[in-house]
mmCIF file of C-alpha atoms in Angstrom:
data_model
loop_
_atom_site.group_PDB
_atom_site.id
_atom_site.type_symbol
_atom_site.label_atom_id
_atom_site.label_comp_id
_atom_site.label_asym_id
_atom_site.label_seq_id
_atom_site.Cartn_x
_atom_site.Cartn_y
_atom_site.Cartn_z
ATOM 1 C CA MET A 460 -14.301 8.999 -37.233
ATOM 2 C CA GLU A 461 -12.264 10.462 -34.397
ATOM 3 C CA SER A 462 -9.172 8.782 -33.124
ATOM 4 C CA SER A 463 -8.855 8.596 -29.385
ATOM 5 C CA THR A 464 -6.223 10.832 -27.887
ATOM 6 C CA PRO A 465 -3.800 9.038 -25.606
ATOM 7 C CA GLN A 466 -3.947 10.173 -21.994
ATOM 8 C CA MET A 467 -1.237 12.613 -20.936
ATOM 9 C CA VAL A 468 0.602 10.863 -18.107
ATOM 10 C CA ASN A 469 2.846 12.576 -15.612
ATOM 11 C CA ILE A 470 4.691 10.563 -12.985
ATOM 12 C CA TYR A 471 6.630 11.979 -10.073
ATOM 13 C CA THR A 472 8.265 10.192 -7.171
ATOM 14 C CA GLU A 473 7.938 10.553 -3.428
ATOM 15 C CA SER A 474 10.224 8.907 -0.926
ATOM 16 C CA ASN A 475 8.895 7.361 2.250
ATOM 17 C CA PRO A 476 10.334 6.013 5.512
ATOM 18 C CA ASN A 477 11.218 2.688 3.857
ATOM 19 C CA PRO A 478 14.538 3.315 2.059
ATOM 20 C CA ASN A 479 13.908 0.316 -0.220
ATOM 21 C CA SER A 480 10.591 1.541 -1.597
ATOM 22 C CA LEU A 481 9.600 4.522 -3.688
ATOM 23 C CA LYS A 482 6.178 5.899 -4.491
ATOM 24 C CA PHE A 483 5.492 6.627 -8.186
ATOM 25 C CA VAL A 484 2.555 9.057 -8.295
ATOM 26 C CA ALA A 485 0.392 9.548 -11.403
ATOM 27 C CA ASN A 486 -1.637 12.631 -12.315
ATOM 28 C CA TYR A 487 -4.894 10.639 -12.228
ATOM 29 C CA MET A 488 -6.531 7.873 -10.193
ATOM 30 C CA LEU A 489 -5.246 4.396 -11.000
ATOM 31 C CA MET A 490 -7.422 2.439 -8.545
ATOM 32 C CA PRO A 491 -10.978 2.958 -7.296
ATOM 33 C CA GLU A 492 -11.138 4.681 -3.912
ATOM 34 C CA GLY A 493 -10.658 2.334 -0.977
ATOM 35 C CA THR A 494 -9.091 -0.442 -3.057
ATOM 36 C CA SER A 495 -5.537 -1.690 -3.229
ATOM 37 C CA GLU A 496 -3.457 -4.545 -4.620
ATOM 38 C CA ASP A 497 -0.241 -5.783 -3.029
ATOM 39 C CA PHE A 498 2.138 -8.056 -4.946
ATOM 40 C CA ARG A 499 4.990 -9.513 -2.888
ATOM 41 C CA THR A 500 6.175 -12.052 -5.502
ATOM 42 C CA LYS A 501 6.078 -12.414 -9.281
ATOM 43 C CA GLU A 502 3.842 -15.487 -8.883
ATOM 44 C CA THR A 503 1.045 -13.291 -7.459
ATOM 45 C CA THR A 504 0.932 -11.054 -10.575
ATOM 46 C CA GLU A 505 -0.992 -13.414 -12.874
ATOM 47 C CA ASN A 506 -3.783 -10.858 -13.385
ATOM 48 C CA ALA A 507 -1.618 -7.745 -13.022
ATOM 49 C CA PRO A 508 0.374 -7.166 -16.228
ATOM 50 C CA LEU A 509 2.209 -4.013 -15.086
ATOM 51 C CA ALA A 510 3.274 -5.606 -11.792
ATOM 52 C CA ALA A 511 4.412 -8.724 -13.681
ATOM 53 C CA LYS A 512 6.565 -6.588 -16.003
ATOM 54 C CA LEU A 513 8.013 -4.629 -13.084
ATOM 55 C CA PHE A 514 9.091 -7.924 -11.469
ATOM 56 C CA GLU A 515 11.167 -8.588 -14.598
ATOM 57 C CA PHE A 516 13.595 -5.945 -13.314
ATOM 58 C CA PRO A 517 15.980 -8.117 -11.241
ATOM 59 C CA TYR A 518 15.994 -5.732 -8.266
ATOM 60 C CA VAL A 519 12.185 -5.375 -7.858
ATOM 61 C CA GLN A 520 10.843 -7.213 -4.800
ATOM 62 C CA GLY A 521 7.345 -5.790 -4.414
ATOM 63 C CA VAL A 522 4.661 -3.753 -6.194
ATOM 64 C CA PHE A 523 1.677 -2.060 -4.561
ATOM 65 C CA TYR A 524 -1.213 -0.235 -6.287
ATOM 66 C CA MET A 525 -3.477 2.266 -4.523
ATOM 67 C CA SER A 526 -5.288 5.507 -5.346
ATOM 68 C CA ASN A 527 -3.075 7.430 -7.783
ATOM 69 C CA PHE A 528 0.232 5.747 -6.975
ATOM 70 C CA ILE A 529 2.321 2.620 -7.444
ATOM 71 C CA THR A 530 4.867 1.793 -4.756
ATOM 72 C CA VAL A 531 7.840 -0.262 -5.914
ATOM 73 C CA THR A 532 10.098 -2.034 -3.412
ATOM 74 C CA LYS A 533 13.647 -2.917 -4.471
ATOM 75 C CA ASP A 534 16.379 -5.087 -3.001
ATOM 76 C CA GLU A 535 18.899 -3.613 -0.565
ATOM 77 C CA GLU A 536 21.867 -3.890 -2.941
ATOM 78 C CA THR A 537 20.405 -1.592 -5.610
ATOM 79 C CA ASP A 538 20.552 2.195 -5.223
ATOM 80 C CA TRP A 539 17.449 4.231 -6.192
ATOM 81 C CA TYR A 540 19.775 6.776 -7.766
ATOM 82 C CA GLU A 541 20.702 4.182 -10.395
ATOM 83 C CA VAL A 542 17.217 2.810 -11.192
ATOM 84 C CA LYS A 543 14.586 5.437 -10.303
ATOM 85 C CA GLY A 544 14.546 6.968 -13.795
ATOM 86 C CA GLU A 545 14.291 3.554 -15.447
ATOM 87 C CA ILE A 546 11.246 2.544 -13.344
ATOM 88 C CA GLN A 547 9.631 5.976 -13.692
ATOM 89 C CA SER A 548 9.954 5.912 -17.500
ATOM 90 C CA PHE A 549 8.715 2.327 -17.657
ATOM 91 C CA ILE A 550 5.575 3.056 -15.600
ATOM 92 C CA LYS A 551 4.886 6.227 -17.636
ATOM 93 C CA SER A 552 5.214 4.359 -20.959
ATOM 94 C CA TYR A 553 3.019 1.520 -19.711
ATOM 95 C CA LEU A 554 0.263 3.862 -18.530
ATOM 96 C CA GLU A 555 0.436 5.876 -21.767
ATOM 97 C CA SER A 556 -0.031 2.665 -23.768
ATOM 98 C CA GLY A 557 -3.515 2.270 -22.270
ATOM 99 C CA GLU A 558 -2.807 -1.269 -21.062
ATOM 100 C CA PRO A 559 -4.743 -2.212 -17.903
ATOM 101 C CA LEU A 560 -3.239 -2.385 -14.426
ATOM 102 C CA LEU A 561 -5.436 -5.406 -13.702
ATOM 103 C CA THR A 562 -7.084 -7.861 -16.055
ATOM 104 C CA LYS A 563 -10.801 -8.554 -15.737
ATOM 105 C CA ALA A 564 -10.044 -11.796 -13.925
ATOM 106 C CA SER A 565 -8.675 -9.781 -11.027
ATOM 107 C CA GLU A 566 -10.739 -7.452 -8.909
ATOM 108 C CA ALA A 567 -9.121 -4.925 -6.633
ATOM 109 C CA LYS A 568 -9.443 -5.884 -3.014
ATOM 110 C CA LYS A 569 -11.567 -3.445 -1.106
ATOM 111 C CA GLU A 570 -10.161 -2.939 2.351
ATOM 112 C CA GLN A 571 -12.668 -4.535 4.656
ATOM 113 C CA PRO A 572 -12.336 -4.790 8.382
ATOM 114 C CA ALA A 573 -12.688 -8.180 9.974
ATOM 115 C CA MET A 574 -16.149 -9.014 11.238
ATOM 116 C CA PRO A 575 -16.459 -7.802 14.818
ATOM 117 C CA PRO A 576 -17.245 -10.430 17.423
ATOM 118 C CA ILE A 577 -20.635 -10.595 19.047
ATOM 119 C CA GLY A 578 -20.555 -8.916 22.432
ATOM 120 C CA GLY A 579 -19.054 -5.891 24.146
ATOM 121 C CA GLU A 580 -15.943 -5.599 21.954
ATOM 122 C CA GLU A 581 -17.993 -4.659 18.889
ATOM 123 C CA ASP A 582 -18.174 -0.984 19.851
ATOM 124 C CA LEU A 583 -14.462 -0.963 20.703
ATOM 125 C CA GLU A 584 -13.577 -2.470 17.304
ATOM 126 C CA THR A 585 -15.740 0.093 15.524
ATOM 127 C CA LYS A 586 -14.007 2.867 17.474
ATOM 128 C CA ILE A 587 -10.546 1.437 16.652
ATOM 129 C CA ILE A 588 -11.428 1.113 12.931
ATOM 130 C CA ASN A 589 -12.717 4.699 12.863
ATOM 131 C CA ILE A 590 -9.512 5.991 14.492
ATOM 132 C CA LEU A 591 -7.377 4.033 11.993
ATOM 133 C CA ASP A 592 -9.460 5.402 9.089
ATOM 134 C CA GLU A 593 -9.406 9.010 10.277
ATOM 135 C CA TYR A 594 -5.951 9.467 11.789
ATOM 136 C CA ILE A 595 -3.653 6.690 10.588
ATOM 137 C CA LYS A 596 -4.621 5.665 7.026
ATOM 138 C CA PRO A 597 -4.052 9.081 5.389
ATOM 139 C CA ALA A 598 -0.506 9.294 6.775
ATOM 140 C CA VAL A 599 0.308 5.702 5.808
ATOM 141 C CA GLU A 600 -1.050 6.272 2.276
ATOM 142 C CA MET A 601 1.108 9.394 1.941
ATOM 143 C CA ASP A 602 4.087 7.134 2.638
ATOM 144 C CA GLY A 603 3.081 4.749 -0.183
ATOM 145 C CA GLY A 604 1.439 2.059 1.894
ATOM 146 C CA ALA A 605 -1.804 0.925 3.423
ATOM 147 C CA ILE A 606 -2.979 -0.194 6.831
ATOM 148 C CA SER A 607 -6.115 -2.133 7.645
ATOM 149 C CA PHE A 608 -7.674 -3.448 10.824
ATOM 150 C CA HIS A 609 -7.264 -7.199 11.339
ATOM 151 C CA SER A 610 -8.519 -8.021 14.843
ATOM 152 C CA PHE A 611 -8.837 -6.962 18.471
ATOM 153 C CA ASN A 612 -8.514 -9.531 21.275
ATOM 154 C CA ASP A 613 -7.502 -9.220 24.927
ATOM 155 C CA GLY A 614 -6.280 -5.643 24.548
ATOM 156 C CA LYS A 615 -4.172 -6.447 21.449
ATOM 157 C CA VAL A 616 -4.939 -4.767 18.113
ATOM 158 C CA LYS A 617 -3.599 -6.503 15.020
ATOM 159 C CA VAL A 618 -3.247 -4.537 11.793
ATOM 160 C CA GLN A 619 -2.166 -5.510 8.295
ATOM 161 C CA LEU A 620 0.517 -3.435 6.569
ATOM 162 C CA GLN A 621 0.944 -3.290 2.786
ATOM 163 C CA GLY A 622 3.025 -1.471 0.202
ATOM 164 C CA SER A 623 6.023 0.482 1.486
ATOM 165 C CA CYS A 624 5.057 -0.347 5.092
ATOM 166 C CA SER A 625 5.486 -4.078 4.558
ATOM 167 C CA GLY A 626 9.038 -4.891 5.596
ATOM 168 C CA CYS A 627 9.930 -1.279 6.333
ATOM 169 C CA PRO A 628 12.668 -0.988 8.984
ATOM 170 C CA SER A 629 10.817 1.895 10.663
ATOM 171 C CA SER A 630 7.384 0.209 10.630
ATOM 172 C CA THR A 631 7.972 -1.187 14.133
ATOM 173 C CA VAL A 632 8.721 2.308 15.435
ATOM 174 C CA THR A 633 5.652 3.655 13.615
ATOM 175 C CA LEU A 634 3.506 0.888 15.094
ATOM 176 C CA LYS A 635 4.741 1.323 18.653
ATOM 177 C CA ALA A 636 5.516 5.044 18.919
ATOM 178 C CA GLY A 637 2.757 6.280 16.638
ATOM 179 C CA ILE A 638 -0.208 3.985 16.174
ATOM 180 C CA GLU A 639 -0.022 2.196 19.527
ATOM 181 C CA ASN A 640 0.354 5.433 21.517
ATOM 182 C CA LEU A 641 -2.550 7.075 19.683
ATOM 183 C CA LEU A 642 -4.868 4.092 20.130
ATOM 184 C CA LYS A 643 -3.934 3.688 23.815
ATOM 185 C CA ARG A 644 -4.707 7.348 24.401
ATOM 186 C CA MET A 645 -8.030 7.282 22.532
ATOM 187 C CA VAL A 646 -9.155 3.751 23.508
ATOM 188 C CA PRO A 647 -7.886 2.889 27.029
ATOM 189 C CA GLU A 648 -8.759 -0.803 26.519
ATOM 190 C CA VAL A 649 -5.961 -1.074 23.916
ATOM 191 C CA GLN A 650 -2.750 -2.374 25.473
ATOM 192 C CA GLU A 651 -0.691 -3.300 22.405
ATOM 193 C CA VAL A 652 -0.611 -2.987 18.600
ATOM 194 C CA GLU A 653 1.189 -5.400 16.315
ATOM 195 C CA ALA A 654 1.343 -6.137 12.601
ATOM 196 C CA GLU A 655 -0.322 -9.348 11.466
ATOM 197 C CA GLY A 656 2.148 -11.790 9.937
ATOM 198 C CA VAL A 657 5.236 -10.064 11.351
#
């Protein structure tokens, strides 16, 4: 009878525009493609044992899972220099233990665009979603976050930001100078872009 060999886990970090979050990247996929989980409080981690344990560190304020990375957001008082190694070692040990990221009771949320309205805006929404998917999402994911289409009404596009983008000081600049300018240029009907819930 063969014993199973534990998976070799390597974790490296990548910074992103949000100084309070850090992306911990694994050498294999942690989440199915197109799925993500965003935990903004300890109370939301009932079916996410790793996120729950990360919230036990007093400075952790958010945990986000996607693709092959986990983004951890800390409080402003704590310096990454002091705690990065601790979090990196903890995530590595947890993943090496073979424990699940999510329990069976939790299913990763697949990013799904809102249902387009019936009428002429349907084609515009499809075009906006395609632009977000092709041009914006890859860059946002590289920064340890996620963006998804929420709605389009009266020239205003609403998007949902998760992970390192949620609460990032530069997310407003990214929304206005980056995403809004691109969408206005490619879809003239777009007049404004804003983050849902901000």
